[in-house]
Coordinates of C-alpha atoms in Angstrom, one line a residue:
M1 CA -57.8 134.9 58.5
S2 CA -59.0 138.4 59.2
E3 CA -56.8 141.5 59.4
V4 CA -54.3 141.5 62.2
V5 CA -55.1 144.0 64.9
I6 CA -51.6 144.5 66.2
S7 CA -49.1 145.4 63.5
L8 CA -45.5 144.1 63.3
P9 CA -42.4 146.3 63.0
Q10 CA -41.0 146.9 59.6
D11 CA -38.7 144.2 58.4
F12 CA -39.8 141.9 61.2
V13 CA -38.3 138.4 61.1
L14 CA -39.6 135.8 63.5
L15 CA -37.7 132.6 64.2
Q16 CA -39.9 129.9 65.8
V17 CA -38.0 126.8 67.1
V18 CA -40.2 123.7 67.1
P19 CA -39.1 120.1 67.7
E20 CA -41.1 118.6 64.9
L21 CA -44.0 119.5 62.6
D22 CA -46.3 116.5 62.9
A23 CA -50.0 116.9 63.8
G24 CA -50.3 118.3 67.3
G25 CA -51.3 121.4 69.2
V26 CA -47.7 122.8 69.4
E27 CA -47.2 122.3 65.7
R28 CA -50.6 123.7 64.7
T29 CA -50.1 126.8 66.8
A30 CA -46.6 127.4 65.3
V31 CA -48.0 127.1 61.7
D32 CA -50.9 129.5 62.5
I33 CA -48.6 132.1 63.9
S34 CA -46.3 131.7 61.0
R35 CA -49.1 132.3 58.5
A36 CA -50.2 135.4 60.4
V37 CA -46.6 136.8 60.4
V38 CA -46.4 136.4 56.6
E39 CA -49.9 137.9 56.1
A40 CA -48.8 140.9 58.2
G41 CA -45.8 141.5 56.0
G42 CA -43.1 139.9 58.1
T43 CA -40.7 137.0 57.5
S44 CA -41.4 133.7 59.1
L45 CA -38.6 131.2 59.8
I46 CA -39.1 127.9 61.5
A47 CA -36.2 125.7 62.8
S48 CA -37.4 122.2 63.1
A49 CA -36.8 118.5 62.3
G50 CA -39.8 118.8 60.0
G51 CA -42.9 116.6 59.6
R52 CA -46.4 116.5 58.1
L53 CA -47.1 120.2 58.3
Q54 CA -43.9 121.4 56.6
M55 CA -45.6 121.7 53.2
E56 CA -48.3 124.0 54.6
L57 CA -45.5 126.2 56.0
I58 CA -43.8 126.5 52.6
E59 CA -47.1 127.0 50.8
H60 CA -48.0 130.1 52.9
G61 CA -44.6 131.7 52.4
A62 CA -42.6 130.6 55.5
E63 CA -39.2 129.1 55.4
L64 CA -38.3 125.8 57.1
I65 CA -34.7 125.4 58.3
K66 CA -34.2 121.7 59.1
M67 CA -32.1 120.9 62.0
P68 CA -32.3 118.3 64.8
V69 CA -33.6 120.7 67.5
Q70 CA -35.8 117.9 69.0
S71 CA -32.7 116.0 70.2
K72 CA -31.7 115.8 73.8
N73 CA -28.2 114.6 73.1
P74 CA -25.7 117.1 74.7
L75 CA -23.4 117.1 71.6
T76 CA -26.4 117.8 69.3
I77 CA -27.7 120.5 71.5
A78 CA -24.2 122.2 71.5
A79 CA -24.1 121.9 67.7
N80 CA -27.6 123.3 67.4
L81 CA -26.6 126.3 69.5
G82 CA -24.0 127.2 66.9
R83 CA -26.4 126.6 64.0
L84 CA -29.1 128.8 65.6
Y85 CA -26.7 131.6 66.5
R86 CA -25.5 131.7 62.9
L87 CA -29.0 131.6 61.6
I88 CA -30.1 134.4 63.9
R89 CA -27.2 136.6 62.8
Q90 CA -27.3 135.9 59.1
R91 CA -31.1 136.3 58.7
K92 CA -31.3 139.4 61.0
V93 CA -33.9 137.7 63.2
S94 CA -35.9 140.2 65.3
L95 CA -37.4 137.8 67.8
V96 CA -37.0 134.1 68.7
H97 CA -40.0 132.1 69.9
V98 CA -39.2 128.8 71.5
R99 CA -41.9 126.2 71.8
S100 CA -40.4 123.2 73.6
R101 CA -37.8 122.2 76.2
A102 CA -35.2 120.4 74.2
P103 CA -34.9 123.2 71.6
A104 CA -34.9 125.8 74.4
L105 CA -31.5 124.4 75.6
S106 CA -29.9 125.6 72.4
A107 CA -32.2 128.4 71.2
L108 CA -32.3 130.6 74.3
P109 CA -28.5 130.7 74.7
A110 CA -28.1 131.3 70.9
A111 CA -30.5 134.3 71.1
R112 CA -28.7 135.7 74.1
L113 CA -25.3 135.4 72.3
A114 CA -26.8 137.1 69.2
G115 CA -28.3 139.9 71.3
V116 CA -31.8 139.1 70.1
P117 CA -34.8 138.9 72.5
A118 CA -36.4 135.5 73.0
L119 CA -39.6 134.2 74.6
T120 CA -41.2 130.8 75.2
T121 CA -44.6 129.2 75.0
Y122 CA -45.4 126.8 77.8
H123 CA -47.6 124.4 75.9
G124 CA -48.0 121.7 78.6
V125 CA -47.9 121.1 82.3
Y126 CA -44.8 119.0 82.4
N127 CA -44.3 116.3 85.1
A128 CA -41.5 117.0 87.5
K129 CA -40.9 114.1 89.9
S130 CA -37.3 115.2 90.7
G131 CA -35.3 118.3 91.1
L132 CA -33.4 117.6 87.9
K133 CA -36.7 117.2 85.9
R134 CA -38.0 120.4 87.4
A135 CA -34.8 122.3 86.4
Y136 CA -35.2 120.9 82.9
N137 CA -38.8 122.0 82.7
G138 CA -37.7 125.4 84.1
V139 CA -35.7 126.2 81.0
M140 CA -39.1 127.3 79.5
T141 CA -39.2 130.2 81.9
K142 CA -35.8 131.6 80.9
G143 CA -36.9 133.8 78.1
R144 CA -38.0 137.5 78.4
H145 CA -41.6 136.4 78.6
V146 CA -43.7 133.2 78.9
I147 CA -46.8 132.7 76.9
A148 CA -49.1 130.1 78.6
N149 CA -51.5 128.3 76.4
S150 CA -54.4 128.5 78.9
D151 CA -55.3 130.2 82.2
F152 CA -54.7 126.8 83.8
T153 CA -51.1 126.6 82.4
R154 CA -50.5 130.2 83.5
R155 CA -51.5 129.4 87.1
H156 CA -49.2 126.4 87.1
V157 CA -46.2 128.4 85.9
L158 CA -46.8 131.1 88.4
E159 CA -47.2 128.6 91.3
T160 CA -44.3 126.4 90.3
Y161 CA -41.7 129.0 89.4
G162 CA -42.8 132.2 91.3
L163 CA -42.4 134.4 88.3
D164 CA -43.5 138.0 88.2
P165 CA -47.1 137.8 86.9
R166 CA -46.4 140.5 84.5
L167 CA -44.0 138.2 82.6
V168 CA -46.5 135.4 82.0
T169 CA -49.4 135.9 79.7
A170 CA -52.2 133.4 78.9
V171 CA -53.0 133.2 75.2
A172 CA -55.4 130.4 74.5
R173 CA -54.8 128.1 71.6
G174 CA -56.9 129.1 68.6
S175 CA -58.9 127.2 66.1
N176 CA -59.6 128.2 62.5
L177 CA -63.3 129.3 62.5
A178 CA -63.6 129.0 58.7
W179 CA -62.4 125.3 59.0
F180 CA -64.3 124.5 62.1
D181 CA -67.7 125.6 60.7
P182 CA -70.6 123.1 60.6
D183 CA -72.0 124.9 57.5
A184 CA -68.8 124.4 55.6
V185 CA -68.8 120.5 55.9
T186 CA -70.2 119.0 52.7
D187 CA -72.4 115.8 52.7
E188 CA -69.5 114.0 51.0
R189 CA -67.0 114.9 53.8
L190 CA -69.6 113.9 56.4
Q191 CA -70.2 110.5 54.7
R192 CA -66.4 110.0 54.4
A193 CA -66.0 110.4 58.1
R194 CA -68.9 108.0 58.9
T195 CA -67.4 105.4 56.6
F196 CA -64.0 105.9 58.3
F197 CA -65.7 105.3 61.6
G198 CA -67.1 102.0 60.2
L199 CA -70.7 103.1 60.5
A200 CA -73.4 101.9 58.1
A201 CA -75.7 104.4 56.5
D202 CA -78.6 103.2 58.5
D203 CA -76.8 103.1 61.9
T204 CA -78.7 105.4 64.2
R205 CA -76.7 104.8 67.4
T206 CA -75.4 107.9 69.3
V207 CA -71.7 108.4 68.4
F208 CA -69.2 109.3 71.1
L209 CA -65.9 110.5 69.6
L210 CA -62.6 110.3 71.4
A211 CA -60.0 112.2 69.4
G212 CA -56.3 112.3 70.3
R213 CA -53.1 110.4 69.8
L214 CA -52.9 107.0 71.2
T215 CA -51.0 107.4 74.4
R216 CA -52.0 106.1 77.8
W217 CA -52.6 109.4 79.6
K218 CA -55.2 110.3 77.0
G219 CA -57.5 107.8 78.7
Q220 CA -58.6 105.5 75.9
L221 CA -58.6 102.5 78.3
L222 CA -60.7 104.4 80.8
A223 CA -63.3 105.0 78.0
V224 CA -63.3 101.3 77.1
E225 CA -63.9 100.4 80.8
A226 CA -66.8 103.0 81.0
T227 CA -68.2 101.5 77.8
R228 CA -68.0 98.0 79.2
R229 CA -70.0 99.1 82.2
L230 CA -72.7 100.6 80.0
H231 CA -72.7 97.5 77.9
A232 CA -73.1 95.3 81.0
A233 CA -76.0 97.5 82.1
G234 CA -77.8 96.7 78.8
R235 CA -77.1 99.9 76.8
R236 CA -76.7 99.2 73.1
D237 CA -77.8 102.6 71.8
F238 CA -74.3 104.1 71.2
V239 CA -70.9 103.5 69.7
L240 CA -67.5 104.8 70.9
V241 CA -65.0 105.8 68.1
M242 CA -61.4 106.5 68.8
V243 CA -59.6 108.7 66.2
G244 CA -55.9 109.4 66.5
D245 CA -52.4 108.5 65.4
D246 CA -50.6 105.8 67.4
Q247 CA -47.3 107.5 66.7
G248 CA -45.6 104.2 66.7
R249 CA -47.1 103.0 70.0
M250 CA -48.2 99.7 68.5
A251 CA -48.1 97.9 71.8
Y252 CA -50.5 100.4 73.4
R253 CA -52.8 100.2 70.4
A254 CA -52.8 96.4 70.7
E255 CA -53.5 96.7 74.4
I256 CA -56.6 98.8 73.7
E257 CA -57.8 96.4 71.0
R258 CA -57.3 93.4 73.4
A259 CA -59.4 95.2 76.1
I260 CA -62.1 95.8 73.6
G261 CA -62.2 92.2 72.5
A262 CA -62.0 90.9 76.1
A263 CA -65.0 93.0 77.0
G264 CA -67.0 91.9 74.0
L265 CA -67.2 95.4 72.6
D266 CA -66.1 94.9 69.0
D267 CA -69.5 95.9 67.8
C268 CA -69.6 99.2 69.7
V269 CA -66.0 100.4 70.1
A270 CA -63.7 101.2 67.1
V271 CA -60.1 102.2 67.0
A272 CA -60.3 104.0 63.6
G273 CA -56.8 105.5 63.3
H274 CA -55.5 108.9 62.1
F275 CA -58.1 111.1 60.4
T276 CA -57.2 114.6 59.0
D277 CA -60.7 116.0 58.5
M278 CA -61.6 116.7 62.1
P279 CA -64.5 119.1 61.4
A280 CA -66.2 116.4 59.5
A281 CA -65.3 113.9 62.2
W282 CA -66.9 116.0 64.9
L283 CA -70.0 116.6 62.8
A284 CA -70.3 112.9 62.2
S285 CA -70.4 112.3 65.9
D286 CA -72.9 113.4 68.6
V287 CA -70.8 113.8 71.7
G288 CA -67.1 114.4 72.2
V289 CA -65.3 112.5 75.0
V290 CA -62.1 113.7 76.7
P291 CA -61.1 111.2 79.4
S292 CA -57.5 112.4 79.9
L293 CA -55.9 110.9 83.0
D294 CA -53.5 113.9 83.4
P295 CA -54.7 117.5 83.2
E296 CA -54.9 118.9 79.7
A297 CA -52.9 122.1 79.4
F298 CA -55.4 123.3 76.9
G299 CA -57.3 120.4 75.4
R300 CA -58.3 121.3 71.8
T301 CA -60.3 118.1 71.7
A302 CA -62.7 119.7 74.2
V303 CA -63.0 122.9 72.2
E304 CA -63.2 121.7 68.6
P305 CA -66.4 119.6 69.1
Q306 CA -68.0 122.6 70.7
L307 CA -67.1 124.7 67.7
M308 CA -68.9 122.1 65.6
G309 CA -72.0 122.3 67.8
R310 CA -71.3 119.1 69.8
P311 CA -71.4 118.9 73.6
V312 CA -68.6 117.1 75.3
V313 CA -68.0 114.7 78.3
V314 CA -64.6 115.8 79.9
A315 CA -62.5 114.9 82.9
A316 CA -62.8 117.7 85.4
H317 CA -59.2 118.8 85.7
G318 CA -56.9 121.1 83.7
A319 CA -57.9 123.6 81.1
P320 CA -61.2 121.9 80.1
V321 CA -62.7 123.0 83.5
D322 CA -62.4 126.5 81.9
T323 CA -63.4 125.7 78.4
V324 CA -66.5 123.6 79.2
I325 CA -69.4 124.7 81.3
D326 CA -70.9 121.8 83.2
D327 CA -74.4 120.9 82.2
E328 CA -74.5 123.8 79.8
T329 CA -72.0 123.0 77.0
G330 CA -71.0 119.5 78.3
W331 CA -70.6 117.2 81.3
L332 CA -67.7 117.0 83.7
F333 CA -66.7 113.8 85.4
R334 CA -64.2 112.8 88.1
P335 CA -60.8 112.3 86.5
G336 CA -59.8 108.6 86.3
D337 CA -63.3 107.4 87.5
A338 CA -64.8 105.0 84.9
E339 CA -68.0 104.7 86.8
D340 CA -68.5 108.5 86.8
L341 CA -67.6 108.7 83.1
A342 CA -70.2 106.0 82.4
R343 CA -72.8 108.0 84.4
R344 CA -72.1 111.1 82.4
M345 CA -72.2 109.2 79.1
V346 CA -75.7 108.0 80.2
Q347 CA -76.7 111.5 80.8
A348 CA -75.5 112.5 77.4
L349 CA -77.5 109.6 75.9
D350 CA -80.6 110.3 77.8
A351 CA -80.5 114.1 77.0
G352 CA -81.7 113.2 73.5
P353 CA -80.9 114.9 70.2
A354 CA -82.8 118.2 71.0
R355 CA -81.1 118.9 74.3
R356 CA -77.7 117.9 72.9
R357 CA -78.2 120.3 70.0
Q358 CA -79.1 123.1 72.5
M359 CA -76.0 122.5 74.5
G360 CA -73.9 122.2 71.3
E361 CA -75.1 125.6 70.1
A362 CA -74.3 127.2 73.4
G363 CA -70.8 125.7 73.2
R364 CA -70.4 126.8 69.6
L365 CA -71.2 130.4 70.3
R366 CA -68.9 130.6 73.4
S367 CA -66.0 128.8 71.7
R368 CA -66.1 131.0 68.6
E369 CA -65.8 134.1 70.8
L370 CA -62.9 132.8 73.0
Y371 CA -60.9 130.3 71.0
S372 CA -60.4 131.6 67.5
V373 CA -57.0 131.7 65.6
Q374 CA -57.5 135.5 65.4
A375 CA -57.8 135.9 69.1
M376 CA -54.6 133.8 69.5
V377 CA -52.8 135.8 66.9
D378 CA -53.8 139.1 68.5
G379 CA -52.7 137.9 71.9
T380 CA -49.4 136.6 70.6
F381 CA -48.6 139.7 68.6
G382 CA -49.4 141.7 71.7
V383 CA -46.7 139.8 73.6
Y384 CA -44.3 140.2 70.7
A385 CA -44.8 144.0 70.8
Q386 CA -44.2 144.1 74.5
V387 CA -41.0 142.1 74.4
L388 CA -39.6 144.1 71.5
E389 CA -40.5 147.4 73.2
E390 CA -38.8 146.3 76.4
A391 CA -35.7 145.1 74.5
W392 CA -35.4 148.3 72.6
A393 CA -35.8 150.3 75.8
Q394 CA -32.9 148.4 77.3
G395 CA -30.7 149.1 74.3

């Protein structure tokens, strides 16, 4: 990571409150900000139930305080309030950054009781089909400032809650450019990814990669239906690979696999499972696919392939409308429309390798400029400075 542009106050102590630390955009962002705080000379504390990424936190000098902040149980929330209050006071926390709704119920009151400023990051556009759910979601607007993880999310927050626009700042999620660098992927890593996909060395089919946890709204079944339509039309020149953790959703994974088998697609659709080396995975593919049924609040799986020089086929709603330029860095299709997804997949196939490389390079250059970890750190530290300055001005 390059030098931080905005410096932190002396003896700065940041407490981030994150439900868990498994693989995901919220967790990855928290870890990246934690690393930047440590590199800038500050102290990074994370209150969380823990998970896959906790060792990375410890290795870069942060401290994990394990507590069940992911719980929605009222008694646990009350107990967490006390735990967090004591932690804030004992460790002389300068600023509390809350990254999810359930933790916010205890972390924001704890910060207020301790007299420490707190802010939130709105990482997703939460569903609100009732007044109670809307009020629950609204807890994420109760800090001194709201960071939205995309322009799309910022617009949603302003429209839904009528906040002062000066109190909501869009800071796009950032990717590590040293990691997401095509030149950094070795032949060994590339071959490991192809093997994980189940591809033979002499398989020349175009590879569509759908990355994301196995959950219904991510649109895996829509992609299977689009593939079935292409298969029925006689297209045999591609393979669809799904990479992602089922996170215990075994019934949904089984449903996907049944749909693949029923359509006779076992030879051209693979549910490969969780894979950690995503730069190699994107480089081993030709086109990314993001068929999400609900709008993505940011959609890193639309940005990461572009960073690796791969064009993408994405549903035309949510943040990907801002992160992908139609017919220049990828192809947009009507959300939830399998026929339109199939049409766009055909366009990606028929574009050929040279045109796809041209689009991929355009996406790589644009994404490197807009969606780096450094840009995210600078934007986040700018909000930290603003919140601290306002808090000090108010005594």
